[in-house]
CSV table of C-alpha atoms in Angstrom, one decimal:
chain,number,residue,atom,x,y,z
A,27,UNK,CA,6.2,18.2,-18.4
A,28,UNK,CA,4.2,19.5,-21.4
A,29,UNK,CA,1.6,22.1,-20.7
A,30,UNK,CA,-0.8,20.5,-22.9
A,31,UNK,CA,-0.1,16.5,-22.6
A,32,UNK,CA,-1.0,14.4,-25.8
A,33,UNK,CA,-2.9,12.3,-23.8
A,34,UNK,CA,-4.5,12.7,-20.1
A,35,UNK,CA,-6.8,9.6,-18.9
A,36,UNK,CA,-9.9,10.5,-17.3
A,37,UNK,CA,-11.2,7.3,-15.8
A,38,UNK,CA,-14.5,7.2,-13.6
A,39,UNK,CA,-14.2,8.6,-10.2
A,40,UNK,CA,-13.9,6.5,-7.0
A,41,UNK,CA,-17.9,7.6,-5.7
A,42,UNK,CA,-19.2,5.8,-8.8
A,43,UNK,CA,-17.5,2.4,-7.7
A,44,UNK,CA,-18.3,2.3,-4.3
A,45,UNK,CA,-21.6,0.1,-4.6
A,46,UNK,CA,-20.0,-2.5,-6.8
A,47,UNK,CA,-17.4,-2.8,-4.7
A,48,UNK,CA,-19.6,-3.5,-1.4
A,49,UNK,CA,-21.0,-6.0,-3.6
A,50,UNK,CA,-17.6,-7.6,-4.4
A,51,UNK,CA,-17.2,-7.7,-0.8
A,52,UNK,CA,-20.2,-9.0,0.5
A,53,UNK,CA,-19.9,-12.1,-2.8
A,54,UNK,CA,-16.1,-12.5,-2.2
A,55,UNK,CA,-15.7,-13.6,-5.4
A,56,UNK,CA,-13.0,-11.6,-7.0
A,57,UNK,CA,-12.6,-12.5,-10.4
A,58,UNK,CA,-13.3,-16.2,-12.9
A,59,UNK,CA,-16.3,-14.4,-15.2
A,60,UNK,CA,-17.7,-13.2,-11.7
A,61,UNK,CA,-21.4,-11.7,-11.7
A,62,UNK,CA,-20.2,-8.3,-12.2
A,63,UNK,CA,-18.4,-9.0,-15.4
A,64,UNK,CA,-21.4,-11.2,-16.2
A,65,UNK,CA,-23.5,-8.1,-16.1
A,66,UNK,CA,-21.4,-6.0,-17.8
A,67,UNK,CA,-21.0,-8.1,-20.4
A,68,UNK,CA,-24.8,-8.6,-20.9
A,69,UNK,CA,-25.1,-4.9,-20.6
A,70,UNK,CA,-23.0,-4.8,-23.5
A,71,UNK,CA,-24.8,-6.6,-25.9
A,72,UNK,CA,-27.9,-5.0,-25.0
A,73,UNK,CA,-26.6,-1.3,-25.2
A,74,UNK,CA,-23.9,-1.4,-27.4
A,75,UNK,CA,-25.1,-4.4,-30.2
A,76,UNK,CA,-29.3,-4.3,-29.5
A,77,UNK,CA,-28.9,-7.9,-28.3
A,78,UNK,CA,-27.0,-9.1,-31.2
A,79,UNK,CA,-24.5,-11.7,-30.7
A,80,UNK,CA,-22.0,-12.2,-27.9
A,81,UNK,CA,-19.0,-10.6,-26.2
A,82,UNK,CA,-16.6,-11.6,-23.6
A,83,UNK,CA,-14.0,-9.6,-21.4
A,84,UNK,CA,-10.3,-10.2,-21.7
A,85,UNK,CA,-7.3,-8.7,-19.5
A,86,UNK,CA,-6.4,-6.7,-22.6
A,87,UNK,CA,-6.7,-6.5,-26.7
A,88,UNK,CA,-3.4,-8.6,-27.1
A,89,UNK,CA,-4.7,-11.4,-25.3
A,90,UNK,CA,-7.9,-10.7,-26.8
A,91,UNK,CA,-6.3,-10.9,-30.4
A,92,UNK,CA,-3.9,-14.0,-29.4
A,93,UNK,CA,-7.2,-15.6,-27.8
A,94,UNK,CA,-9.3,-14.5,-31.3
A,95,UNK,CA,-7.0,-15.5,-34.0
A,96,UNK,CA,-6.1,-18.5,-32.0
A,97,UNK,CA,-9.6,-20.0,-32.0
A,98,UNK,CA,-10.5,-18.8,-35.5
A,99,UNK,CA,-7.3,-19.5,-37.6
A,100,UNK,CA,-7.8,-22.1,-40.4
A,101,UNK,CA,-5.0,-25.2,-39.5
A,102,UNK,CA,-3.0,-25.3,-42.3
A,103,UNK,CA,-3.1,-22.1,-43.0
A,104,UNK,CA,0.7,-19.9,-42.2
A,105,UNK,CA,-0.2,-16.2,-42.9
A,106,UNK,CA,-1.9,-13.5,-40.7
A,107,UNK,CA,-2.7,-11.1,-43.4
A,108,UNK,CA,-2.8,-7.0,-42.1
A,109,UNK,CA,-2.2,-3.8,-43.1
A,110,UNK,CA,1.3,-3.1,-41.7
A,111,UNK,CA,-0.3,0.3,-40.6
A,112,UNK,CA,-1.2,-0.7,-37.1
A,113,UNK,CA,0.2,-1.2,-33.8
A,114,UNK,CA,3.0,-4.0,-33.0
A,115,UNK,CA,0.3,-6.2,-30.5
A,116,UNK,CA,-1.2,-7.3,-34.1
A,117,UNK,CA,1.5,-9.0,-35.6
A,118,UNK,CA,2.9,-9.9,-32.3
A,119,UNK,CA,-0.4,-11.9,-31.7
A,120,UNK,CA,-0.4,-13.5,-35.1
A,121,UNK,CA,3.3,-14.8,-34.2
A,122,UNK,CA,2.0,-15.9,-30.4
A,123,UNK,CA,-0.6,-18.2,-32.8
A,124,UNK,CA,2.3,-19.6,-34.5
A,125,UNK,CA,1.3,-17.5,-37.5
A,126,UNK,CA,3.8,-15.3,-39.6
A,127,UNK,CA,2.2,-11.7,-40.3
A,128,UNK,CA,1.9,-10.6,-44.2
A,129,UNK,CA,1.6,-6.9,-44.3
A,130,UNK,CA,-0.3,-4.8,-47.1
A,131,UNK,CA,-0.7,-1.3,-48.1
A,132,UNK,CA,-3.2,0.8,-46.8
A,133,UNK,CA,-5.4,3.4,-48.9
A,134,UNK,CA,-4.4,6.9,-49.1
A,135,UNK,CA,-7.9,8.4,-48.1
A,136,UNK,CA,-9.4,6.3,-45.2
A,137,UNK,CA,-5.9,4.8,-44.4
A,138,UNK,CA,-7.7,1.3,-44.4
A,139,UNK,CA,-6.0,-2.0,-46.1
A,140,UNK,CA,-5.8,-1.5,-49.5
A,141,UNK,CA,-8.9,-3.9,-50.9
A,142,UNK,CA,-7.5,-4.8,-54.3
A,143,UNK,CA,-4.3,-5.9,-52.4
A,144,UNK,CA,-6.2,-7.8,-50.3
A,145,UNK,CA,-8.2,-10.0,-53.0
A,146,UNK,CA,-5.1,-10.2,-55.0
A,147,UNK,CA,-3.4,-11.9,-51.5
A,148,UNK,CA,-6.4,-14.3,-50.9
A,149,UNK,CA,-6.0,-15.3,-54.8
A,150,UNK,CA,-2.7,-15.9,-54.5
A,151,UNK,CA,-2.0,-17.4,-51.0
A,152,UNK,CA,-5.0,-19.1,-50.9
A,153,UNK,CA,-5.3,-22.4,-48.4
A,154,UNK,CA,-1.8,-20.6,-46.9
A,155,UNK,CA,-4.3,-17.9,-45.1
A,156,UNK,CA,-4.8,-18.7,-41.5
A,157,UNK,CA,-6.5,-15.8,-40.7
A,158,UNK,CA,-6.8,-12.0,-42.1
A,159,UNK,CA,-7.0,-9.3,-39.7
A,160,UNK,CA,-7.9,-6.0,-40.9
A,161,UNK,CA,-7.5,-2.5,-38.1
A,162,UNK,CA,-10.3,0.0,-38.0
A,163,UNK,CA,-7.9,2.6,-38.3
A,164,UNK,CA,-7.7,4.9,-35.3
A,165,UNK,CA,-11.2,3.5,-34.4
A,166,UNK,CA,-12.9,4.6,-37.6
A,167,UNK,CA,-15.6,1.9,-38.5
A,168,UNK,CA,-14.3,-0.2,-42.1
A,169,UNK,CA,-16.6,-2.0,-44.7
A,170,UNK,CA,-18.0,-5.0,-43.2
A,171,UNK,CA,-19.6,-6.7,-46.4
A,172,UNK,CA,-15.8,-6.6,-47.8
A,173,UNK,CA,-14.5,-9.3,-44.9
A,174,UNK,CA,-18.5,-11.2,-44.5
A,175,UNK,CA,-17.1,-12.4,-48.3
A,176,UNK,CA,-14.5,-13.5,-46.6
A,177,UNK,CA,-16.2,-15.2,-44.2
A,178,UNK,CA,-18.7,-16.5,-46.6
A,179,UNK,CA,-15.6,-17.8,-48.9
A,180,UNK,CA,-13.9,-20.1,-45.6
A,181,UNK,CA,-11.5,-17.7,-44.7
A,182,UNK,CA,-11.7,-16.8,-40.9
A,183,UNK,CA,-11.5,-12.5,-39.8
A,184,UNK,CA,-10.7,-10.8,-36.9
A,185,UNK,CA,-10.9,-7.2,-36.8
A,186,UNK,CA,-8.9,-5.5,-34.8
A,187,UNK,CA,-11.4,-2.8,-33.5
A,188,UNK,CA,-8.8,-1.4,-30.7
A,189,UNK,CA,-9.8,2.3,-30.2
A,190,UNK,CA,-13.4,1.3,-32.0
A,191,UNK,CA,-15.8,1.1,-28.8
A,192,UNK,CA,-18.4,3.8,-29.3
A,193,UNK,CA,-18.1,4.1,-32.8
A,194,UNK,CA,-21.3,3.9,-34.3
A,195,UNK,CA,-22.7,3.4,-38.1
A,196,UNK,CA,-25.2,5.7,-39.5
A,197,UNK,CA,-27.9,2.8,-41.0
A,198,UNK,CA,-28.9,2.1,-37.1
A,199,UNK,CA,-26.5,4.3,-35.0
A,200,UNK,CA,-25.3,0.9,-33.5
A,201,UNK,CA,-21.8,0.0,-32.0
A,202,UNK,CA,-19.4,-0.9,-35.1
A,203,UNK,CA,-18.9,-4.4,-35.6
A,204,UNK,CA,-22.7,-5.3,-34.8
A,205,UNK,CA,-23.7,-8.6,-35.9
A,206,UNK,CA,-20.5,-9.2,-37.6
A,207,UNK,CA,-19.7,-13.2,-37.8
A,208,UNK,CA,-16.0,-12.8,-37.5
A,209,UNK,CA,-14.8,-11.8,-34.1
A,210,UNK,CA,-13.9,-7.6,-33.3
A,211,UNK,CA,-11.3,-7.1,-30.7
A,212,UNK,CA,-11.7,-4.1,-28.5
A,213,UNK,CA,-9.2,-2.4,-26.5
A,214,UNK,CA,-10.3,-0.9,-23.0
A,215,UNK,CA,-6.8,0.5,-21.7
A,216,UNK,CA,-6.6,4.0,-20.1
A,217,UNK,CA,-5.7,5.6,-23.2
A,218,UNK,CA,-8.8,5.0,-25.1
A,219,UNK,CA,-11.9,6.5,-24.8
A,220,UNK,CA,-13.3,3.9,-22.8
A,221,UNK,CA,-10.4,3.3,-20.6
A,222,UNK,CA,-11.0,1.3,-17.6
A,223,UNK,CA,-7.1,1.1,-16.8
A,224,UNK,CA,-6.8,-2.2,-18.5
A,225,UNK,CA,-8.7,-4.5,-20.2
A,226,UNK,CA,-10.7,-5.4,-23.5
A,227,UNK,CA,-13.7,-7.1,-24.9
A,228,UNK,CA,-13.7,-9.8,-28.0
A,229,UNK,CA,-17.3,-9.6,-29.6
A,230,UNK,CA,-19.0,-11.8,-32.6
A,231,UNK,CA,-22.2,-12.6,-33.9
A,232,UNK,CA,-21.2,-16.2,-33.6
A,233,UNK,CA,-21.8,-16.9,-30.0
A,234,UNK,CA,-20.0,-20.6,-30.4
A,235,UNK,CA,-17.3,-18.4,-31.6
A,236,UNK,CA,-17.2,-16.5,-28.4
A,237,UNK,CA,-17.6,-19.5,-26.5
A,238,UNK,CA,-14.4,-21.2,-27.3
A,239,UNK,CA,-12.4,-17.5,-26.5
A,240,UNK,CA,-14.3,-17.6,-23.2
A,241,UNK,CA,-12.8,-21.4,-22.7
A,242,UNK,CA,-9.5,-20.5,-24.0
A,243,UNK,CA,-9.4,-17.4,-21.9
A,244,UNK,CA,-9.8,-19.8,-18.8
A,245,UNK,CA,-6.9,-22.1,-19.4
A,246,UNK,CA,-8.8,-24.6,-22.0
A,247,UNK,CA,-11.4,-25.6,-18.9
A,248,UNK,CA,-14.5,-27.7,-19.5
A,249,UNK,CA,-17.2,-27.8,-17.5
A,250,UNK,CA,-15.3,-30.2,-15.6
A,251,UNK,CA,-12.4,-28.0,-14.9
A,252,UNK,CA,-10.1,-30.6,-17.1
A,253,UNK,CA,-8.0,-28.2,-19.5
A,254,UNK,CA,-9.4,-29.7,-23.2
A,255,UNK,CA,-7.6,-27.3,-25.3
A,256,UNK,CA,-4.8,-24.7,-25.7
A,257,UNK,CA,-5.6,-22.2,-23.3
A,258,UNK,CA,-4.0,-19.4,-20.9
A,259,UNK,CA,-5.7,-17.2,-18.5
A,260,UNK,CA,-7.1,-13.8,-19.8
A,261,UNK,CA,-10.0,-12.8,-17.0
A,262,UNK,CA,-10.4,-9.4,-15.4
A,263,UNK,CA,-10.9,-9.3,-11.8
A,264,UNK,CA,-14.8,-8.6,-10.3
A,265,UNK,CA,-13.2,-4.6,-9.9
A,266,UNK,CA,-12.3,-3.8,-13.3
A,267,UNK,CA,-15.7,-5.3,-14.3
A,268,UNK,CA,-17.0,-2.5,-11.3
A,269,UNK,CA,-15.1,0.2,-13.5
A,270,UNK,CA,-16.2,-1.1,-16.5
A,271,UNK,CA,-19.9,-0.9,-15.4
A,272,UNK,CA,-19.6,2.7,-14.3
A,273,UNK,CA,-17.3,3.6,-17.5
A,274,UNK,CA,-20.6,2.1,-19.7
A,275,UNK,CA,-23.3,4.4,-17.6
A,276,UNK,CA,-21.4,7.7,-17.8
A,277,UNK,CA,-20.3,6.7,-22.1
A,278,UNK,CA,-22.7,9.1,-23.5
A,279,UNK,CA,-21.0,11.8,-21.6
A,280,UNK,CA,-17.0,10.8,-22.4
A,281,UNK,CA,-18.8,10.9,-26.4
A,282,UNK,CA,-20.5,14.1,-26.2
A,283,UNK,CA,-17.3,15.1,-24.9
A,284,UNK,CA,-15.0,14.3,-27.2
A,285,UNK,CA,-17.7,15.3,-30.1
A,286,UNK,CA,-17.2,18.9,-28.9
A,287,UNK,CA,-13.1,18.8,-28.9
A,288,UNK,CA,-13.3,17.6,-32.4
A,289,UNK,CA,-15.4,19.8,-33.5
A,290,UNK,CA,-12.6,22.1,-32.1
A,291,UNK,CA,-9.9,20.7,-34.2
A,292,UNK,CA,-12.2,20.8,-37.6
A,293,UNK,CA,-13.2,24.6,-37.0
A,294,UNK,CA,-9.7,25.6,-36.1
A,295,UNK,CA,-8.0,23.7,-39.3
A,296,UNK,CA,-10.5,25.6,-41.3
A,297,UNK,CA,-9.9,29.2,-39.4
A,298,UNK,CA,-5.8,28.4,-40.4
A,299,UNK,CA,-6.6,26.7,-44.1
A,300,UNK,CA,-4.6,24.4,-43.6
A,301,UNK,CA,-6.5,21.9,-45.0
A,302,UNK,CA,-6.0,23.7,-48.4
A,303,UNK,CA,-2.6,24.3,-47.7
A,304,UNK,CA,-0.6,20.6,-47.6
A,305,UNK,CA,-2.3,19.4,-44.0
A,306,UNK,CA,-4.6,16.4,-44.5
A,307,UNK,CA,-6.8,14.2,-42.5
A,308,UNK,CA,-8.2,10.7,-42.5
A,309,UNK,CA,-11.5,10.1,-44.4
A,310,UNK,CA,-13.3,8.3,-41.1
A,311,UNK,CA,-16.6,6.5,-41.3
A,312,UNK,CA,-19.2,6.6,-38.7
A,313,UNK,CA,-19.1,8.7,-36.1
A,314,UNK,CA,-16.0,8.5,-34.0
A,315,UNK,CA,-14.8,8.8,-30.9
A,316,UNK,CA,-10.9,9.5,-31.7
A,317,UNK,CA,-8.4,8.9,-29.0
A,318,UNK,CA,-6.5,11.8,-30.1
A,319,UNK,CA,-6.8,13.9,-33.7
A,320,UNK,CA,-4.6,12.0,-36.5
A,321,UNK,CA,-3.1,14.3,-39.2
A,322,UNK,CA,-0.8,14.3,-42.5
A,323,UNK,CA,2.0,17.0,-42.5
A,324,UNK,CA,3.7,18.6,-45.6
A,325,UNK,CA,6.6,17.0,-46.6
A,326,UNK,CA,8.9,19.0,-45.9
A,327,UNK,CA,9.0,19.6,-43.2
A,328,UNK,CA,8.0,16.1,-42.3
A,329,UNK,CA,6.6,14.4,-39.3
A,330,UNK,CA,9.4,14.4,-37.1
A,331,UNK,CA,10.3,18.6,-37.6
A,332,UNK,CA,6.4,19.2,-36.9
A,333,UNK,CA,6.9,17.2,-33.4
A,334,UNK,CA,10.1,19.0,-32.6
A,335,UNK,CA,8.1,22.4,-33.2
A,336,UNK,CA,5.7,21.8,-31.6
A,337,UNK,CA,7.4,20.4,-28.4
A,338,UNK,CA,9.3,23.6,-28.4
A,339,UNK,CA,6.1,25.3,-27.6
A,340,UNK,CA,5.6,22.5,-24.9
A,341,UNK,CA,2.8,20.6,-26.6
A,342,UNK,CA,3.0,17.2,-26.8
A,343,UNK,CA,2.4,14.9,-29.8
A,344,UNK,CA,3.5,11.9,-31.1
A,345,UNK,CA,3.6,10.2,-34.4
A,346,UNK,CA,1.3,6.9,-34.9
A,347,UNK,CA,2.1,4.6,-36.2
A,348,UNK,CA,5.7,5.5,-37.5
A,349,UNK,CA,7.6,3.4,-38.4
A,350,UNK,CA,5.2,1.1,-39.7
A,351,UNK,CA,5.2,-3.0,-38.2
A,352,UNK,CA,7.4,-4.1,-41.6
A,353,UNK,CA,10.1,-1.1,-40.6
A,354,UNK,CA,10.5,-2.5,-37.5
A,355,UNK,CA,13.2,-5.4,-36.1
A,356,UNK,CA,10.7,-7.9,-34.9
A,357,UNK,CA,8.9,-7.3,-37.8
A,358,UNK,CA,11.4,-7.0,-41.2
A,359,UNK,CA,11.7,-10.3,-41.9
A,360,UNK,CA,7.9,-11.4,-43.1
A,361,UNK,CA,6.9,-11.2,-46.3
A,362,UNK,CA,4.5,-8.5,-47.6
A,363,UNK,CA,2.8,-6.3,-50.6
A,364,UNK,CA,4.3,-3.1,-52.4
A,365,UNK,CA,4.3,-0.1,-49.4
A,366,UNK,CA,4.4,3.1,-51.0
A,367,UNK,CA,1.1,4.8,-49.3
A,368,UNK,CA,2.4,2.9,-45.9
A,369,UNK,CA,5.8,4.8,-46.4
A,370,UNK,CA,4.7,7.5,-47.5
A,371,UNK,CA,2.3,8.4,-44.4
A,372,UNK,CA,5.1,7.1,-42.3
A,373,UNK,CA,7.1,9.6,-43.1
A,374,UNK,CA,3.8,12.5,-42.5
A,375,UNK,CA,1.8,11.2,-39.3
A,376,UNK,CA,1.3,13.7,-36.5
A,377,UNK,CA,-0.8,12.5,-33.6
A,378,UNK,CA,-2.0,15.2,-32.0
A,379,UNK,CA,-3.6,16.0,-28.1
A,380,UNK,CA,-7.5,15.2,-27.5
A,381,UNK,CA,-8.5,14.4,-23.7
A,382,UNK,CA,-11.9,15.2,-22.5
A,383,UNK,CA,-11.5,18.9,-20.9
A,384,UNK,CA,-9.4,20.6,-23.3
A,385,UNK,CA,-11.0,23.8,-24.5
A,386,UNK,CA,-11.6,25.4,-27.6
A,387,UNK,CA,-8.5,27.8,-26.6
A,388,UNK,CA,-6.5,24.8,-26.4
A,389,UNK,CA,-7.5,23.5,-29.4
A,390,UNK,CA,-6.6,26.8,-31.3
A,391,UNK,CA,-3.0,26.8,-29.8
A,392,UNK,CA,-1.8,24.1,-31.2
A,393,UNK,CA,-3.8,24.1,-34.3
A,394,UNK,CA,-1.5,27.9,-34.6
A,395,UNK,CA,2.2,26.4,-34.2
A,396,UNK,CA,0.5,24.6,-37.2
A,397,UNK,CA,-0.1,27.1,-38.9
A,398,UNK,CA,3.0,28.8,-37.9
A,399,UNK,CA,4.9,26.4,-39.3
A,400,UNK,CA,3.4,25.6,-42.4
A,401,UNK,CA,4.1,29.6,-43.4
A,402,UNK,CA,7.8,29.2,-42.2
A,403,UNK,CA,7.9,26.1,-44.4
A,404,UNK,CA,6.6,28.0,-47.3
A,405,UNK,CA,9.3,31.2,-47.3
């Protein structure tokens, strides 16, 4: 056991469920879009996107991906086009859709897919583009206008918005992905800031759009309960909707929250300099909610030394997302751009601790082995 854990999820306590769960009791209905998901997902769209489009629950952000690219991919398209930067559900729900992934390059400042890349692919690939999927890197809000020319142009997007929830833009401070036409995928699972154990949300300004996910996610039904399309069964039960109510009153709190601890991390860096000495950090946009505080080593000594050290001082951290999806076995086969910013951040990634109650002591600890070891490094 580390004495400071990478991650530690901190999801709603049992006192703030109690009245939705007398309420699943009395309605016995347990789950199949149930009125407590129903509320939460109006709730949703009135807090989160100002009554903007639509939104629907899935079990989790792979389903929510498989169910999104499935119902938005062009027919005769092949490729799901994504940075290779992200986590393995992406590409593994491309291939679920039949779909082969085609990774590019990311940028070296804001660690987003690399845009010239990504017109040069359309160009050349064309009609063979089923789908492109860009990730809002470790929940940082991406260029919309970019991927509405997409949509504009015939070529379906889903953004894949995992650890994106309570991000917000500065023209309106309103959730990222607000009134976007493609669909956004979000991820609900314990680890991210809103965790509600398990689950996720697929939102779009296209409510049609949403509509067909909601059909899909409930084995192709129609109205009729005759399965009329390709479907499977992605529906959370009338108790995680109850968590995810409660999650959605307390937000502004878990936000606040984590505000402060990376405010923490940014004063520390600049109390060591290491920010001037080799250490770097993603260029975000909006204001985000991180799921834990992404960094750039020197190289040397590399990612992997920097998680050794600091393990030896019994502080957890791991190293997302290394090896990148083309580096790895499911994965090596598919076709994709040059990689050189990918590989290079590979081989530099430290993700470091952030969970609600750590301290700014805390913070400073481990922010020091940094520093420790960037002044060994340097003899």
């Amino acid at each position: 056991m580390y004495e400071i854990p990478f991650l530690r999820p901190n999801l709603v306590k049992k006192e703030r469920l109690l009245s939705n769960f007398e309420k699943i009791e009395a309605s016995r209905i347990y789950s199949n879009y149930g009125p407590l998901n129903h509320l939460f997902e109006t709730r949703v769209i009135a807090q989160m996107f100002g009554d903007i489009g639509a939104a629907v629950t899935v079990h989790n952000a792979t389903l929510g991906l498989m169910l999104a690219i499935s119902q938005s991919k062009r027919p005769r398209g092949k490729y799901a086009v994504m940075p290779s930067f992200t986590f393995a559900a992406t590409p593994l729900a491309a291939e679920w859709c039949g779909l082969e992934p085609y990774f590019l390059d990311i940028e070296p400042d804001d660690w987003q897919m690399n845009r010239a890349q990504l017109r040069e692919t359309v160009e050349r690939l064309g009609e063979q583009i089923a789908v492109v999927v860009p990730y809002a890197t470790f929940g940082s809000a991406i260029d919309l206008s970019i991927y509405d020319n997409l949509l504009q142009e015939g070529i379906p997007v889903v953004i894949d918005a995992a650890a994106s929830f309570g991000t917000t833009v500065a023209e309106d401070a309103a959730q990222f992905g607000k009134g976007f036409g493609g669909a956004v995928v979000f991820s609900f699972h314990a680890t991210k800031t809103f965790g509600v154990g398990e689950g996720g949300l697929v939102y779009s300004a296209d409510q049609d759009l949403i509509q067909r996910i909601r059909r899909a996610g409930n084995f192709g039904f129609s109205s009729s309960r005759e399965s009329v399309m390709l479907g499977l069964n992605s529906k959370i039960s009338e108790y995680t909707a109850a968590i995810a109510l409660a999650t959605l009153e307390g937000f502004q709190v878990v936000l606040e929250r984590r505000k402060t601890v990376i405010g923490y991390y940014h004063h520390e860096l600049q109390q060591q300099d290491l920010l001037q000495r080799g250490w770097s950090v993603q260029n975000m946009q909006g204001r985000v909610p991180l799921q834990f505080f992404s960094m750039l080593s020197p190289n040397p000594p590399g990612n992997q030394e920097v998680i050794r050290r600091l393990a030896a001082h019994s502080i957890e951290a791991r190293t997302y997302f290394s090896p990148a999806c083309h580096q790895q076995k499911q994965f090596r086969s598919y076709p994709h751009s040059d990689l050189q910013v990918t590989e290079r951040i590979t081989d530099r990634i430290i993700s470091l601790p952030l969970w609600e109650e750590m301290d700014e002591s805390t913070v400073g600890r481990i922010v020091k082995v940094l520093g420790s070891i960037t002044e060994e490094n340097a003899i």
